[in-house]
Amino acid sequence: MAEIKFILTERNGNARAGILRTPRGEIRTPAFMPVGTAATVKAMLPESVREAGADILLGNTYHLMLRPGAERVARLGGLHRFMNWQRPILTDSGGFQMMSLSAIRKVSEEGVRFQSHIDGHEEFLSPERAMEIQRLLGSDIQMVLDECIALPASPEAVEKSLARSMRWAKRSKIAFGIQPERACFGIVQGGTLPQLRRRSAEELMEIGFDGYALGGLAVGEGQGAMFDTVDATVPVLPTDRPRYLMGVGKPDDIVGAVLRGIDMFDCVLPTRSGRNGQAFTRSGTLNLRNARHAEATEPLDADCRCPACRHYSRGYLHHVVKAGEIIAAMLLTWHNITFYQDLMAELRTMICEGRRESWVLSWKAGSSRQE
Amino acid sequence: MAEIKFILTERNGNARAGILRTPRGEIRTPAFMPVGTAATVKAMLPESVREAGADILLGNTYHLMLRPGAERVARLGGLHRFMNWQRPILTDSGGFQMMSLSAIRKVSEEGVRFQSHIDGHEEFLSPERAMEIQRLLGSDIQMVLDECIALPASPEAVEKSLARSMRWAKRSKIAFGIQPERACFGIVQGGTLPQLRRRSAEELMEIGFDGYALGGLAVGEGQGAMFDTVDATVPVLPTDRPRYLMGVGKPDDIVGAVLRGIDMFDCVLPTRSGRNGQAFTRSGTLNLRNARHAEATEPLDADCRCPACRHYSRGYLHHVVKAGEIIAAMLLTWHNITFYQDLMAELRTMICEGRRESWVLSWKAGSSRQE
């Protein structure tokens, strides 16, 4: 089986374009990973996600360990076969969801004991178990377990948590072992404190990972603080490894982060917004629930290639959103995933053709309107 | 524009196979019409409904008049364009849903005044308005407005209601006028009383319709009483017009009715069951929610050509049903619609090849198991 390999093909300013080669297929970077939480990108068939342009999906360790369970997925042939997606899958480690979804949890040096938000049963997740779960799922890119603390927190608390995350990163890497056909990514923590972020990056590089993620961002700190943190961290990271900004984000966040040297993203925004009747366009977001769309004969976006835009009027989309029809979630999710993938494709082209400055001007002129 | 024309191609016993030619495409009979209540076959893209084998959809006048409104659909280009289905559409007249969905209604000779079950606003539906709505929608096969009385009812009440339905049928036909490229179907009423059914059929034939439906059945009278009523009615009906058994039904109901000379069917069962985690197979129904499917690696139905059966294990379907994921409704609806369409195709072939008796034996051997 071939090995995972990252090839940087172009640079333009700090922005970079490349290819992450995996035995299951190539991931063109900058890449956006649609979120397939519970072994499904909600309201989409996997072949449609591919048709929209995705090279890789994200799966959630937390959700999958609770239901249907990692061992069960393994017995059913692994996550790729289970959910009918043969291309690469990245799995997170569960750290973030334990914080955001489980009301009752107890963190120790060993790991986290927590209650399932589904049925209340008790679970335990350690760095070793997080890696075991990801191996059972058959994930192509596995993330170390990190401690995600609630913000705001004192610098001392952030530092203490960071130190634990670094010890957990080391244990995760040891548990991952040697799997050349799979990748293990470290996660840089440190809140919005530049010196902690840099220290975290350096400690991770000493352990040595196939890629470096920035965790603990996009949690309410604001775009400015997030970009500052990216700016403080990226120069420390090795140029020959992919950089992944976890949980980001709005189209404008992604554009800004790509310009700052980030290669990979994931976010529930395109799927969740789609289920809520919201659509992304180049001139801002549209809320299809709005009565002004009720008799609109024009498509959502005349330039978009997705089925929602090719076959339906805004009036139809308004109707099915208002009526709570499943097809509304199906069509708007498809549109939003297509929008995100087309944006990534455009960013890659922009980088390869060295058109960064003019492209950014036209982007800024467009994407401000919200509804 | 071409005219609507029904061509009977084969008979085997009372069963018949034919083609209903319309300007929007041919409908192979016996035909099952998936229900597209509110301008969508729930959880399906229309191209998938077609791929499953459907020649025609059913739309609901009651639902569409309340939301988004018939005039609005007309302004948005008519129902076909609105919902992206260019093949034939049959619309019911709203009579049945007014009875089953609106809590407050007042029936007079003129028509029915009722409250919307969505927002309580008052609406009025007369035979003339029912036909106007169906014309605004652009329906290819339009149904007369009939009075659907609640059962059980006394023979006198059934007779009185029937007499009104026949007066409304005449008014509906006059309102329909002359539209050679569209069809207008009458609806035989009369409860389970054979003499009333025959009288109803004869009165409708005097008015003259392009097809004849049997209404007021599949409302709890039981399969035996339903088949008896079909047996009593069909011999009175003209052989050169399609016969449509409204709201039917389970696969076994459809098989029995086809053997009795029925040509067209509609039912929410395949779509509604799909959303509830239930799947039809040749050996009975499966409830995917059942824990015994949790680790089943085999497909739902190894002989089925639908995506749910080609790409997923029963274990996966169990998982997404339990997790309440939209893809569960998408996949199981697709499967059920495919099952129904494949059953209709098999019935047509059976009739054309004169294999009725042997086919019925093998059907009865299979389809009894329920879960």
XYZ file of C-alpha atoms in Angstrom:
742
model
C 0.000 0.000 0.000
C 1.321 3.440 -0.915
C 2.343 5.933 1.724
C 0.775 9.250 2.622
C 2.720 12.120 1.082
C 2.200 15.883 0.944
C 3.424 17.701 -2.149
C 3.457 21.465 -2.168
C 2.925 22.584 -5.755
C 2.584 26.375 -5.620
C 2.946 29.356 -3.333
C 1.604 32.857 -3.663
C 2.395 35.084 -0.687
C 1.718 32.895 2.322
C -1.001 30.986 0.454
C -0.074 27.532 -0.813
C -1.547 24.889 -3.084
C -0.633 21.237 -2.934
C -1.707 17.637 -3.010
C -1.951 15.266 -0.094
C -1.502 11.809 -1.620
C -3.127 8.916 0.204
C -3.756 5.310 -0.810
C -7.457 6.174 -1.039
C -7.007 9.140 -3.344
C -5.551 12.607 -3.659
C -6.665 15.553 -1.572
C -6.210 18.823 -3.410
C -5.275 21.592 -0.978
C -6.481 24.042 0.162
C -9.218 21.537 0.936
C -12.582 21.802 2.641
C -13.789 18.620 4.356
C -17.583 18.273 4.649
C -18.546 16.930 8.051
C -20.009 13.432 8.116
C -20.685 13.332 11.846
C -22.507 10.044 12.322
C -21.324 8.261 9.165
C -23.376 10.496 6.881
C -22.976 14.009 5.537
C -26.440 15.008 6.657
C -29.071 15.074 3.859
C -26.539 14.035 1.180
C -25.693 10.811 -0.603
C -21.906 10.327 -0.598
C -21.824 10.229 -4.409
C -23.370 13.703 -4.404
C -20.738 14.952 -1.957
C -18.099 13.667 -4.371
C -19.922 15.207 -7.334
C -19.818 18.523 -5.481
C -16.028 18.210 -5.494
C -15.029 16.894 -2.068
C -11.832 14.812 -1.912
C -12.142 13.942 1.779
C -14.759 13.793 4.529
C -14.488 14.285 8.261
C -15.958 11.749 10.698
C -16.509 12.355 14.415
C -14.925 9.923 16.843
C -17.198 11.097 19.661
C -20.419 10.448 17.741
C -19.292 7.190 16.174
C -17.952 5.710 19.426
C -21.331 6.298 21.063
C -23.417 5.149 18.096
C -23.004 2.712 16.430
C -19.672 2.084 18.249
C -16.196 1.742 16.764
C -16.007 -2.039 17.182
C -19.349 -2.393 15.405
C -18.193 -0.200 12.510
C -15.071 -2.365 12.269
C -17.170 -5.541 12.166
C -19.261 -3.961 9.404
C -16.144 -3.414 7.300
C -14.828 -0.068 8.530
C -16.158 3.449 8.124
C -15.451 3.773 4.378
C -17.440 0.696 3.493
C -20.076 1.366 6.169
C -20.959 4.799 4.784
C -20.107 4.050 1.134
C -17.305 6.599 0.798
C -14.123 5.043 -0.610
C -12.040 8.228 -0.603
C -10.038 9.575 2.334
C -11.600 10.201 5.715
C -10.146 12.290 8.514
C -11.442 11.611 12.001
C -11.189 13.971 14.904
C -10.304 12.555 18.303
C -13.462 13.359 20.251
C -11.865 16.003 22.468
C -13.909 18.916 21.212
C -17.282 17.135 21.269
C -16.743 15.809 24.800
C -16.492 19.420 25.876
C -19.377 20.752 23.800
C -21.898 17.896 23.982
C -21.464 15.929 27.195
C -22.901 17.708 30.221
C -21.142 15.445 32.719
C -17.423 14.714 32.367
C -14.363 14.236 34.554
C -10.908 14.947 33.153
C -7.825 13.309 34.655
C -4.303 12.813 33.409
C -5.341 9.374 32.230
C -8.210 10.647 30.073
C -11.839 11.766 30.162
C -14.754 9.964 31.753
C -18.014 11.294 30.364
C -21.678 10.544 29.867
C -23.147 9.951 26.422
C -25.449 12.825 25.406
C -27.604 10.212 23.638
C -28.490 7.765 26.405
C -26.405 8.785 29.433
C -24.210 5.691 29.512
C -20.676 6.228 30.789
C -17.699 6.209 28.449
C -13.978 6.706 28.841
C -11.684 8.261 26.295
C -7.904 8.340 26.678
C -5.297 9.242 24.063
C -4.745 5.514 23.531
C -8.453 4.737 23.205
C -8.981 7.697 20.832
C -6.320 6.274 18.521
C -7.701 2.757 18.855
C -11.154 3.984 17.851
C -9.780 5.815 14.829
C -7.869 2.697 13.816
C -11.038 0.601 14.159
C -12.906 3.106 12.010
C -10.110 2.836 9.447
C -9.529 6.564 9.272
C -6.878 7.806 6.813
C -5.947 10.860 8.871
C -6.138 10.453 12.618
C -6.048 13.273 15.144
C -4.411 13.157 18.568
C -6.609 13.552 21.622
C -6.329 17.042 23.058
C -7.918 18.723 26.025
C -10.302 21.471 24.928
C -10.918 23.832 27.826
C -13.854 26.176 28.072
C -13.078 29.798 27.252
C -12.565 32.386 28.641
C -9.828 30.915 30.841
C -6.864 32.442 32.665
C -3.430 32.256 30.981
C -2.401 29.847 33.748
C -5.333 27.553 33.031
C -4.625 27.672 29.301
C -0.962 26.860 29.941
C -1.795 23.963 32.254
C -4.274 22.539 29.774
C -1.773 22.971 26.954
C 0.867 21.040 28.868
C -1.552 18.151 29.302
C -2.530 18.281 25.623
C 1.149 17.973 24.712
C 1.585 14.935 26.971
C -1.545 13.451 25.408
C -0.200 14.220 21.928
C 2.892 12.178 22.698
C 0.840 9.265 24.043
C -1.428 9.511 20.974
C 1.536 9.344 18.615
C 2.956 6.320 20.421
C -0.450 4.634 20.262
C -0.729 5.471 16.552
C 2.595 3.711 16.033
C 3.875 3.283 12.521
C 1.218 3.227 9.810
C 2.801 4.640 6.634
C -0.450 4.423 4.687
C -2.180 6.579 7.280
C -1.403 9.966 8.763
C -1.402 11.206 12.344
C -1.847 14.937 12.921
C -0.911 16.866 16.043
C -3.084 19.700 17.334
C -1.579 23.045 18.318
C -3.361 24.511 21.337
C -2.677 27.607 23.451
C -5.790 29.749 23.194
C -5.097 33.130 21.630
C -1.727 33.520 23.345
C 0.999 33.668 20.664
C 3.839 32.464 22.881
C 1.826 29.412 24.011
C 0.816 28.613 20.433
C 4.451 28.735 19.340
C 5.580 26.595 22.240
C 2.821 24.084 21.450
C 3.850 23.939 17.785
C 7.478 23.375 18.712
C 6.674 20.607 21.165
C 4.530 18.844 18.591
C 7.260 19.128 15.948
C 9.645 17.499 18.374
C 7.273 14.527 18.587
C 6.922 14.675 14.808
C 3.574 14.500 12.991
C 2.371 14.069 9.403
C 0.390 17.281 9.669
C -0.354 20.063 12.140
C -3.792 21.286 13.118
C -4.751 24.477 14.928
C -7.365 23.565 17.546
C -9.377 25.595 20.001
C -10.214 28.330 17.509
C -13.515 29.393 15.934
C -15.073 29.139 19.373
C -16.166 32.745 19.714
C -12.829 34.577 19.814
C -13.679 36.577 16.678
C -12.118 36.570 13.229
C -9.420 39.089 14.157
C -8.102 37.098 17.115
C -8.308 33.895 15.071
C -6.297 35.370 12.198
C -3.740 36.800 14.670
C -3.326 33.340 16.181
C -2.903 31.785 12.732
C -0.318 34.456 11.889
C 1.593 33.734 15.094
C 1.560 29.961 14.601
C 2.061 29.317 10.893
C 5.673 30.619 10.691
C 6.722 28.072 13.331
C 5.184 25.119 11.458
C 7.188 23.071 8.946
C 6.470 24.010 5.333
C 6.416 20.414 4.143
C 3.435 19.326 6.253
C -0.246 20.187 5.753
C -1.802 22.702 8.132
C -5.377 22.233 9.210
C -7.542 24.890 10.858
C -10.153 22.881 12.748
C -13.834 23.829 12.696
C -13.422 26.772 10.298
C -15.577 28.247 9.020
C -17.455 30.967 7.187
C -16.321 31.463 3.573
C -14.583 34.680 4.551
C -12.730 32.923 7.404
C -11.519 30.280 4.973
C -10.334 32.829 2.420
C -8.416 34.735 5.097
C -6.877 31.577 6.521
C -5.818 30.302 3.080
C -4.078 33.628 2.479
C -2.277 32.995 5.797
C -0.999 29.574 4.778
C -3.680 27.091 5.938
C -4.257 23.986 3.780
C -7.253 22.191 5.292
C -10.615 23.053 6.820
C -13.771 21.456 8.158
C -16.998 22.993 9.355
C -20.651 22.072 9.840
C -21.732 25.470 8.502
C -22.602 24.489 4.888
C -24.568 21.411 5.995
C -26.226 22.917 9.058
C -27.139 26.129 7.227
C -28.594 24.051 4.422
C -30.928 22.318 6.847
C -31.912 25.730 8.214
C -32.904 27.200 4.853
C -29.773 29.297 4.435
C -27.744 29.354 1.235
C -24.275 30.712 0.489
C -23.715 32.771 -2.635
C -20.887 34.939 -3.892
C -22.853 38.019 -2.921
C -23.582 36.835 0.625
C -25.984 34.475 2.358
C -29.647 34.085 1.466
C -32.349 33.004 3.870
C -34.838 31.096 1.720
C -37.427 31.341 4.492
C -37.726 35.050 3.737
C -41.118 35.903 2.179
C -39.468 37.974 -0.546
C -38.433 34.730 -2.262
C -41.988 33.344 -2.372
C -42.629 34.270 -6.009
C -39.055 34.582 -7.247
C -38.646 32.695 -10.520
C -34.858 33.094 -10.681
C -32.489 30.402 -9.417
C -30.641 30.655 -6.128
C -27.400 31.342 -7.999
C -27.418 31.524 -11.797
C -23.719 30.624 -11.981
C -23.897 27.546 -9.751
C -23.782 24.032 -11.185
C -25.664 22.272 -8.339
C -29.127 20.709 -8.846
C -30.826 23.271 -6.594
C -29.645 26.061 -8.897
C -30.041 24.214 -12.196
C -33.574 22.899 -11.706
C -35.482 25.049 -9.220
C -36.661 28.600 -8.633
C -36.103 30.464 -5.398
C -39.890 30.338 -5.099
C -39.795 26.539 -4.994
C -36.968 26.492 -2.462
C -38.889 28.973 -0.304
C -41.943 26.718 -0.464
C -40.156 23.514 0.551
C -38.219 25.273 3.315
C -41.456 26.710 4.729
C -43.217 23.363 4.427
C -40.354 21.615 6.251
C -39.861 19.194 3.368
C -36.777 16.964 3.405
C -35.978 18.000 -0.167
C -35.247 21.508 1.162
C -32.411 20.146 3.317
C -31.229 17.936 0.447
C -31.108 20.722 -2.144
C -29.711 23.497 0.059
C -27.046 21.258 1.586
C -26.007 20.179 -1.910
C -25.828 23.804 -2.952
C -23.793 24.867 0.073
C -21.338 21.974 -0.242
C -20.949 22.843 -3.931
C -20.400 26.491 -3.037
C -17.669 25.586 -0.556
C -15.961 23.155 -2.936
C -16.095 25.649 -5.803
C -14.609 28.293 -3.525
C -11.722 25.931 -2.661
C -11.197 25.167 -6.353
C -11.091 28.878 -7.091
C -8.594 29.472 -4.289
C -6.365 26.686 -5.640
C -6.524 28.164 -9.134
C -5.888 31.661 -7.811
C -2.760 30.431 -5.995
C -1.480 28.453 -8.977
C -2.022 31.348 -11.356
C -0.556 33.932 -8.970
C -3.670 36.084 -9.039
C -3.917 36.531 -5.289
C -4.183 40.292 -5.054
C -6.800 40.862 -7.756
C -8.801 37.873 -6.584
C -8.938 39.123 -3.009
C -10.219 42.505 -4.162
C -13.063 40.928 -6.112
C -13.834 38.561 -3.201
C -14.079 41.443 -0.754
C -16.359 43.335 -3.105
C -18.768 40.404 -3.200
C -19.308 38.439 -0.100
C -20.539 40.866 2.520
C -24.330 40.747 2.297
C -26.190 38.674 4.874
C -29.881 37.940 5.132
C -50.561 19.198 -28.742
C -51.384 15.492 -28.810
C -54.472 14.119 -27.113
C -54.715 11.801 -24.144
C -55.411 8.241 -25.288
C -55.685 4.923 -23.481
C -54.556 1.824 -25.370
C -55.290 -1.583 -23.913
C -52.523 -3.915 -25.079
C -53.106 -7.195 -23.225
C -55.583 -9.019 -21.018
C -55.113 -12.046 -18.832
C -58.238 -13.021 -16.892
C -59.576 -9.713 -15.596
C -56.080 -8.239 -15.399
C -55.101 -5.813 -18.143
C -51.977 -4.079 -19.383
C -51.999 -0.909 -21.427
C -50.554 2.498 -22.118
C -52.073 5.836 -21.259
C -50.592 8.244 -23.815
C -50.321 11.871 -22.765
C -48.489 14.822 -24.304
C -46.050 14.644 -21.382
C -45.237 10.973 -21.799
C -46.611 7.470 -21.667
C -47.954 5.864 -18.531
C -47.535 2.100 -18.560
C -50.451 0.403 -16.808
C -50.942 -1.109 -14.312
C -49.238 1.978 -12.883
C -48.334 3.043 -9.375
C -48.199 6.804 -8.806
C -45.848 7.936 -6.014
C -47.454 10.680 -3.951
C -45.889 14.128 -4.240
C -48.149 15.823 -1.720
C -46.690 19.302 -1.438
C -44.821 19.426 -4.775
C -42.224 16.893 -3.643
C -42.166 13.132 -3.273
C -40.901 13.324 0.298
C -37.139 12.657 0.685
C -36.658 12.044 -3.072
C -35.297 14.070 -5.952
C -37.682 13.797 -8.911
C -34.940 12.361 -11.120
C -34.574 9.530 -8.607
C -38.332 8.888 -8.683
C -38.064 8.590 -12.444
C -34.994 6.358 -12.158
C -37.025 4.108 -9.880
C -39.448 3.661 -12.780
C -42.351 6.022 -12.148
C -44.174 7.360 -15.219
C -46.508 9.664 -13.300
C -46.774 11.390 -9.918
C -49.772 12.381 -7.850
C -50.121 15.899 -6.455
C -52.580 16.942 -3.744
C -54.948 19.788 -4.515
C -55.740 20.280 -0.829
C -52.100 20.703 0.203
C -51.076 22.794 -2.784
C -54.065 25.169 -2.563
C -53.144 25.937 1.061
C -49.401 26.171 0.479
C -47.987 27.622 -1.705
C -51.386 28.275 -3.391
C -52.517 27.344 -6.896
C -52.231 30.877 -8.308
C -48.676 31.106 -6.997
C -47.725 27.765 -8.571
C -49.195 29.032 -11.842
C -47.146 32.235 -11.628
C -44.040 30.114 -11.005
C -44.655 28.199 -14.226
C -47.058 25.444 -13.188
C -46.547 22.373 -11.037
C -44.326 20.455 -13.484
C -41.787 23.228 -13.746
C -42.153 24.190 -10.079
C -41.194 20.725 -8.835
C -38.953 19.771 -11.775
C -41.037 16.837 -12.993
C -41.790 17.078 -16.711
C -43.753 13.832 -16.962
C -47.468 13.411 -16.279
C -49.032 14.500 -13.003
C -52.427 13.459 -11.698
C -53.998 15.704 -9.082
C -56.737 14.686 -6.727
C -59.541 17.140 -6.046
C -59.032 17.794 -2.352
C -62.200 15.997 -1.239
C -60.481 13.279 0.726
C -57.975 15.525 2.526
C -60.673 18.020 3.532
C -62.300 15.155 5.397
C -59.143 13.678 6.889
C -57.078 16.783 7.702
C -59.343 19.758 8.344
C -60.952 19.630 11.785
C -63.524 22.315 10.986
C -65.570 22.145 7.776
C -69.088 22.868 6.551
C -70.449 21.029 3.546
C -73.262 22.502 1.478
C -74.591 21.800 -1.986
C -72.393 24.609 -3.249
C -69.167 23.158 -1.834
C -67.067 22.875 1.308
C -65.977 25.673 3.600
C -63.058 24.547 5.748
C -60.153 25.699 7.854
C -56.568 25.124 6.795
C -54.855 22.582 9.047
C -51.656 24.624 8.622
C -52.653 28.095 9.816
C -56.408 27.993 10.380
C -57.326 30.371 7.563
C -60.687 29.750 5.914
C -60.919 28.280 2.431
C -63.738 27.293 0.124
C -63.677 24.453 -2.346
C -66.451 23.809 -4.846
C -66.401 21.476 -7.841
C -65.678 24.509 -10.015
C -62.856 25.766 -7.802
C -61.330 22.267 -7.556
C -61.131 22.122 -11.338
C -59.805 25.690 -11.544
C -57.035 24.827 -9.086
C -56.069 21.716 -11.031
C -55.998 23.764 -14.237
C -53.778 26.365 -12.569
C -51.448 23.612 -11.398
C -51.352 22.310 -14.967
C -52.324 18.783 -14.008
C -52.489 16.196 -16.799
C -55.169 14.089 -15.136
C -57.719 15.980 -13.095
C -60.139 14.451 -10.624
C -63.705 15.593 -9.969
C -64.578 16.876 -6.522
C -66.459 14.260 -4.540
C -67.918 14.226 -1.066
C -66.058 11.791 1.154
C -68.226 10.922 4.136
C -66.905 9.473 7.345
C -67.492 5.745 7.760
C -69.322 3.889 9.193
C -72.442 5.576 7.821
C -76.005 4.362 7.284
C -76.994 3.217 3.760
C -79.261 6.289 3.577
C -76.377 8.618 4.415
C -74.124 6.886 1.872
C -76.844 7.181 -0.776
C -77.473 10.859 -0.042
C -73.747 11.620 -0.160
C -73.409 9.632 -3.368
C -76.191 11.632 -5.013
C -74.376 14.845 -4.146
C -71.051 13.460 -5.409
C -72.735 12.689 -8.733
C -74.127 16.240 -9.010
C -70.641 17.541 -8.176
C -69.117 15.204 -10.775
C -71.332 16.774 -13.426
C -70.423 20.296 -12.334
C -66.723 19.283 -12.272
C -66.908 17.940 -15.818
C -68.607 21.103 -17.057
C -65.938 23.196 -15.327
C -63.195 21.025 -16.831
C -64.655 21.786 -20.259
C -62.851 20.526 -23.321
C -59.106 19.986 -22.880
C -58.109 17.153 -25.226
C -54.504 17.176 -24.017
C -55.673 16.601 -20.464
C -57.917 14.003 -18.866
C -60.774 14.318 -16.389
C -61.590 11.286 -14.263
C -64.867 10.606 -12.462
C -64.909 8.997 -9.028
C -67.240 6.093 -8.257
C -68.571 6.307 -4.700
C -71.137 4.251 -2.791
C -69.282 2.803 0.177
C -69.253 -0.991 0.149
C -72.790 -1.278 -1.208
C -72.635 -2.980 -4.623
C -75.883 -1.546 -5.973
C -74.828 2.015 -5.067
C -71.390 1.502 -6.629
C -72.993 0.277 -9.854
C -75.460 3.153 -9.909
C -72.599 5.599 -9.320
C -70.565 4.085 -12.157
C -73.535 4.276 -14.538
C -74.284 7.880 -13.680
C -70.654 8.846 -14.249
C -70.574 7.027 -17.581
C -73.605 9.014 -18.630
C -71.666 12.197 -17.976
C -68.670 10.641 -19.736
C -65.126 10.684 -18.364
C -61.640 9.856 -19.635
C -61.131 7.453 -16.755
C -62.958 6.087 -13.745
C -61.669 6.019 -10.207
C -62.951 4.062 -7.240
C -62.990 6.392 -4.242
C -63.856 5.946 -0.603
C -61.983 2.645 -0.265
C -58.859 1.689 1.697
C -60.320 3.577 4.642
C -60.515 0.668 7.045
C -63.133 -1.553 5.388
C -60.635 -4.429 5.065
C -59.161 -6.092 2.021
C -62.080 -8.498 1.558
C -64.730 -5.756 1.434
C -62.483 -3.679 -0.806
C -61.987 -6.512 -3.297
C -65.736 -7.292 -3.226
C -66.458 -3.666 -4.067
C -63.920 -3.718 -6.895
C -65.501 -6.938 -8.192
C -68.946 -5.358 -8.097
C -67.879 -2.175 -9.854
C -65.375 -3.161 -12.523
C -67.844 -5.085 -14.762
C -69.979 -1.941 -15.082
C -67.060 0.242 -16.178
C -66.145 0.717 -19.848
C -63.217 -1.448 -20.947
C -61.624 1.337 -22.990
C -61.004 3.712 -20.078
C -58.402 3.411 -17.305
C -59.595 2.380 -13.852
C -57.951 3.925 -10.834
C -58.221 2.592 -7.280
C -57.525 5.639 -5.120
C -55.245 5.455 -2.077
C -54.316 1.771 -2.545
C -52.259 0.319 -1.098
C -50.171 -2.467 0.329
C -48.373 -4.575 -2.277
C -50.841 -7.400 -1.732
C -53.809 -5.027 -2.204
C -52.327 -3.854 -5.481
C -51.725 -7.385 -6.757
C -55.303 -8.379 -5.898
C -56.750 -5.266 -7.506
C -54.698 -5.685 -10.686
C -56.032 -9.234 -10.963
C -59.519 -7.693 -10.707
C -58.966 -5.259 -13.566
C -57.582 -2.082 -11.958
C -55.047 -0.037 -13.951
C -53.834 2.750 -11.652
C -52.919 3.202 -7.996
C -51.533 5.760 -5.590
C -50.559 5.469 -1.943
C -48.355 7.179 0.624
C -47.294 3.799 2.018
C -43.908 3.405 0.287
C -42.848 6.969 1.093
C -44.284 7.149 4.609
C -42.949 3.708 5.540
C -39.552 4.724 4.234
C -39.469 7.682 6.590
C -40.449 5.355 9.427
C -37.632 2.883 8.862
C -39.762 0.251 7.165
C -38.766 -1.459 3.931
C -40.754 -3.627 1.537
C -39.236 -6.831 0.208
C -40.585 -9.803 -1.686
C -40.564 -11.826 1.508
C -42.447 -9.211 3.562
C -41.700 -5.952 5.329
C -38.564 -5.264 7.348
C -38.352 -2.827 10.226
C -34.799 -1.510 10.089
C -35.180 -0.124 13.605
C -35.120 -3.702 14.894
C -31.918 -4.457 16.852
C -31.400 -7.726 14.982
C -30.215 -5.677 11.971
C -27.526 -3.822 13.959
C -24.622 -5.968 12.768
C -26.119 -7.414 9.596
C -23.648 -7.107 6.734
C -26.088 -8.236 4.036
C -28.058 -5.756 1.933
C -31.730 -5.011 2.501
C -32.623 -6.998 -0.624
C -29.867 -8.658 -2.640
C -32.008 -8.632 -5.813
C -32.920 -4.937 -5.655
C -31.303 -2.365 -7.939
C -31.807 0.692 -5.682
C -28.878 2.552 -4.062
C -29.887 1.465 -0.550
C -29.504 -2.186 -1.581
C -26.487 -1.771 -3.852
C -24.279 0.271 -1.534
C -25.238 -0.311 2.101
C -25.554 -3.049 4.702
C -28.637 -3.539 6.828
C -26.342 -2.594 9.717
C -25.776 0.847 8.187
C -29.478 1.363 7.505
C -30.250 0.357 11.095
C -27.722 2.900 12.337
C -29.030 5.840 10.316
C -32.657 4.995 11.128
C -31.839 4.879 14.856
C -29.826 8.101 14.640
C -32.717 9.852 12.869
C -30.472 10.781 9.950
C -32.094 12.221 6.812
C -30.222 9.710 4.665
C -32.323 6.957 6.274
C -35.494 8.503 4.844
C -33.761 9.127 1.502
C -32.466 5.567 1.090
C -35.513 3.698 2.403
C -37.950 5.810 0.407
C -35.878 5.198 -2.722
C -35.910 1.481 -1.986
C -39.665 1.362 -1.371
C -40.498 3.365 -4.490
C -38.230 1.046 -6.478
C -39.920 -1.974 -4.922
C -43.367 -0.680 -5.914
C -42.287 0.233 -9.445
C -40.575 -3.123 -9.950
C -43.719 -4.856 -8.726
C -45.794 -2.938 -11.284
C -43.304 -3.828 -14.034
C -43.527 -7.474 -13.031
C -47.321 -7.353 -13.070
C -47.278 -5.815 -16.556
C -44.911 -8.508 -17.799
C -46.946 -11.228 -16.145
C -50.098 -9.986 -17.902
C -48.392 -9.639 -21.283
C -46.851 -13.087 -21.057
C -50.036 -14.729 -19.786
C -48.354 -16.114 -16.672
C -51.019 -14.967 -14.246
C -51.710 -18.198 -12.412
C -48.142 -19.312 -11.775
C -47.119 -15.771 -10.842
C -49.880 -15.451 -8.275
C -48.814 -18.712 -6.638
C -45.234 -17.530 -6.264
C -46.401 -14.110 -5.024
C -48.581 -15.667 -2.339
C -45.697 -17.874 -1.236
C -43.492 -14.858 -0.661
C -45.065 -11.751 0.659
C -46.610 -12.682 3.959
C -43.937 -11.937 6.556
C -44.202 -8.710 8.525
C -41.833 -7.276 11.069
